[in-house]
Amino acid sequence: MNYFITEVLPSFSQFAQLHEDSGLLRSKKGNYTREQLYEAAKNSWYAVSIYHHEKLIAFGRMISDGVYQSLICDVMVHPDEQGNGLGKKVIEKLVFKCKESGIQSVQLFSAKGKHPFYKKLGFEEREQDAPGMSLLLL
């Protein structure tokens, strides 16, 4: 299958549709509108979009200080395209951007049940005595 990979942010409608189709919208913590989530994507340090013909089928983005820290966010693949290596391609592009920029620390939060996928790509769980933490402000 022919795919087109770009660093250009998708349109709002394509982004919102993939968020819905992939199930990522339902798994978000907090109450965000689709417009707010798109604004977050627009504020990313780097993003990758994959299309088949004109349809957005995979996406991922990063926020970063551009020096030593980055956080991978919103990796999503359309359910009909899962298992075709697109998620892997997105992660490889994001990690390559970090290597190219000299960033050595790449973090991510995995969606429920997806951490084995990231382990296959070289990511490791944090140590038990140094867990990641979060604060949800509602």
Short mmCIF file of C-alpha atoms in Angstrom, two decimals:
data_model
loop_
_atom_site.label_atom_id
_atom_site.label_comp_id
_atom_site.label_asym_id
_atom_site.label_seq_id
_atom_site.Cartn_x
_atom_site.Cartn_y
_atom_site.Cartn_z
CA MET A 1 0.00 0.00 0.00
CA ASN A 2 1.28 3.50 -0.80
CA TYR A 3 1.55 5.91 2.10
CA PHE A 4 2.48 9.56 2.18
CA ILE A 5 4.39 10.76 5.26
CA THR A 6 4.63 14.44 6.11
CA GLU A 7 5.59 16.75 8.95
CA VAL A 8 2.70 19.05 8.09
CA LEU A 9 -0.13 19.09 10.61
CA PRO A 10 -3.36 17.60 9.22
CA SER A 11 -6.52 19.65 8.86
CA PHE A 12 -8.72 20.03 11.92
CA SER A 13 -11.41 17.74 10.46
CA GLN A 14 -8.95 14.93 9.64
CA PHE A 15 -7.25 15.22 13.03
CA ALA A 16 -10.58 15.17 14.89
CA GLN A 17 -11.82 12.19 12.84
CA LEU A 18 -8.69 10.13 13.52
CA HIS A 19 -8.92 11.02 17.22
CA GLU A 20 -12.46 9.64 17.20
CA ASP A 21 -11.80 6.59 15.02
CA SER A 22 -8.69 5.51 16.94
CA GLY A 23 -10.44 5.70 20.31
CA LEU A 24 -7.88 8.17 21.66
CA LEU A 25 -10.57 10.82 22.21
CA ARG A 26 -12.46 8.54 24.62
CA SER A 27 -9.31 7.72 26.59
CA LYS A 28 -8.32 11.35 27.28
CA LYS A 29 -8.33 12.44 30.88
CA GLY A 30 -9.97 15.80 31.35
CA ASN A 31 -12.72 17.48 29.40
CA TYR A 32 -11.23 18.90 26.23
CA THR A 33 -12.98 19.96 23.08
CA ARG A 34 -11.73 18.77 19.73
CA GLU A 35 -10.69 22.33 19.02
CA GLN A 36 -8.55 22.41 22.17
CA LEU A 37 -6.90 19.12 21.26
CA TYR A 38 -6.11 20.46 17.79
CA GLU A 39 -4.66 23.62 19.33
CA ALA A 40 -2.43 21.40 21.47
CA ALA A 41 -1.29 19.59 18.33
CA LYS A 42 -0.54 22.93 16.66
CA ASN A 43 1.68 23.82 19.63
CA SER A 44 3.78 20.67 19.23
CA TRP A 45 7.53 20.75 18.71
CA TYR A 46 7.27 18.12 15.97
CA ALA A 47 4.51 16.05 14.39
CA VAL A 48 4.20 13.27 11.82
CA SER A 49 1.14 12.53 9.71
CA ILE A 50 0.65 9.50 7.47
CA TYR A 51 -1.92 9.45 4.70
CA HIS A 52 -3.30 6.84 2.34
CA HIS A 53 -4.50 8.78 -0.66
CA GLU A 54 -6.11 11.84 0.98
CA LYS A 55 -7.12 10.15 4.25
CA LEU A 56 -5.16 10.65 7.49
CA ILE A 57 -4.51 7.15 8.85
CA ALA A 58 -1.74 7.70 11.43
CA PHE A 59 -0.40 10.57 13.50
CA GLY A 60 1.98 11.26 16.36
CA ARG A 61 3.48 14.35 17.93
CA MET A 62 6.04 15.50 20.48
CA ILE A 63 6.48 18.36 22.86
CA SER A 64 10.05 19.25 23.77
CA ASP A 65 12.40 21.87 25.13
CA GLY A 66 14.52 21.21 22.05
CA VAL A 67 17.61 20.48 24.13
CA TYR A 68 17.36 17.37 26.29
CA GLN A 69 13.74 16.39 27.00
CA SER A 70 10.87 15.30 24.79
CA LEU A 71 7.48 13.73 25.39
CA ILE A 72 5.69 11.70 22.74
CA CYS A 73 1.96 12.41 22.64
CA ASP A 74 -1.14 11.38 20.73
CA VAL A 75 0.15 8.45 18.72
CA MET A 76 -2.88 7.15 16.86
CA VAL A 77 -3.48 4.77 13.98
CA HIS A 78 -6.83 4.18 12.33
CA PRO A 79 -8.18 0.77 13.47
CA ASP A 80 -8.38 -0.48 9.87
CA GLU A 81 -4.65 0.21 9.47
CA GLN A 82 -3.36 -1.19 12.77
CA GLY A 83 -0.87 -4.01 12.35
CA ASN A 84 0.58 -2.53 9.15
CA GLY A 85 3.64 -0.95 10.81
CA LEU A 86 2.33 2.61 10.77
CA GLY A 87 2.59 3.15 14.53
CA LYS A 88 6.16 1.90 14.37
CA LYS A 89 6.87 4.29 11.48
CA VAL A 90 5.47 7.23 13.47
CA ILE A 91 7.60 6.39 16.52
CA GLU A 92 10.72 5.91 14.37
CA LYS A 93 10.22 9.37 12.82
CA LEU A 94 9.68 10.99 16.23
CA VAL A 95 12.74 9.30 17.74
CA PHE A 96 14.86 10.17 14.70
CA LYS A 97 13.94 13.85 15.14
CA CYS A 98 15.19 13.61 18.74
CA LYS A 99 18.46 11.96 17.68
CA GLU A 100 18.93 14.55 14.95
CA SER A 101 18.42 17.32 17.54
CA GLY A 102 20.71 15.78 20.17
CA ILE A 103 17.86 14.98 22.56
CA GLN A 104 18.70 11.92 24.62
CA SER A 105 15.65 11.60 26.88
CA VAL A 106 12.40 10.55 25.20
CA GLN A 107 9.39 9.98 27.43
CA LEU A 108 5.85 8.83 26.70
CA PHE A 109 2.63 7.82 28.37
CA SER A 110 1.21 4.64 26.87
CA ALA A 111 -2.50 4.12 26.32
CA LYS A 112 -3.88 1.21 28.30
CA GLY A 113 -2.73 -2.11 26.84
CA LYS A 114 -0.26 -0.52 24.41
CA HIS A 115 2.97 -0.67 26.43
CA PRO A 116 4.08 -4.00 24.86
CA PHE A 117 4.11 -2.19 21.49
CA TYR A 118 6.46 0.47 22.88
CA LYS A 119 8.65 -2.15 24.57
CA LYS A 120 9.22 -3.79 21.17
CA LEU A 121 10.50 -0.41 19.97
CA GLY A 122 13.06 -0.14 22.78
CA PHE A 123 11.15 1.83 25.41
CA GLU A 124 11.48 0.68 29.00
CA GLU A 125 9.18 1.02 31.97
CA ARG A 126 10.38 3.36 34.67
CA GLU A 127 11.98 1.83 37.73
CA GLN A 128 9.62 0.86 40.55
CA ASP A 129 11.33 3.29 42.92
CA ALA A 130 11.17 6.17 40.38
CA PRO A 131 7.65 6.01 38.95
CA GLY A 132 6.21 8.70 36.76
CA MET A 133 3.60 10.84 38.42
CA SER A 134 0.79 13.09 37.31
CA LEU A 135 -1.60 15.64 38.71
CA LEU A 136 -5.03 15.99 37.11
CA LEU A 137 -6.57 19.42 37.69
CA LEU A 138 -10.34 19.26 37.24
#
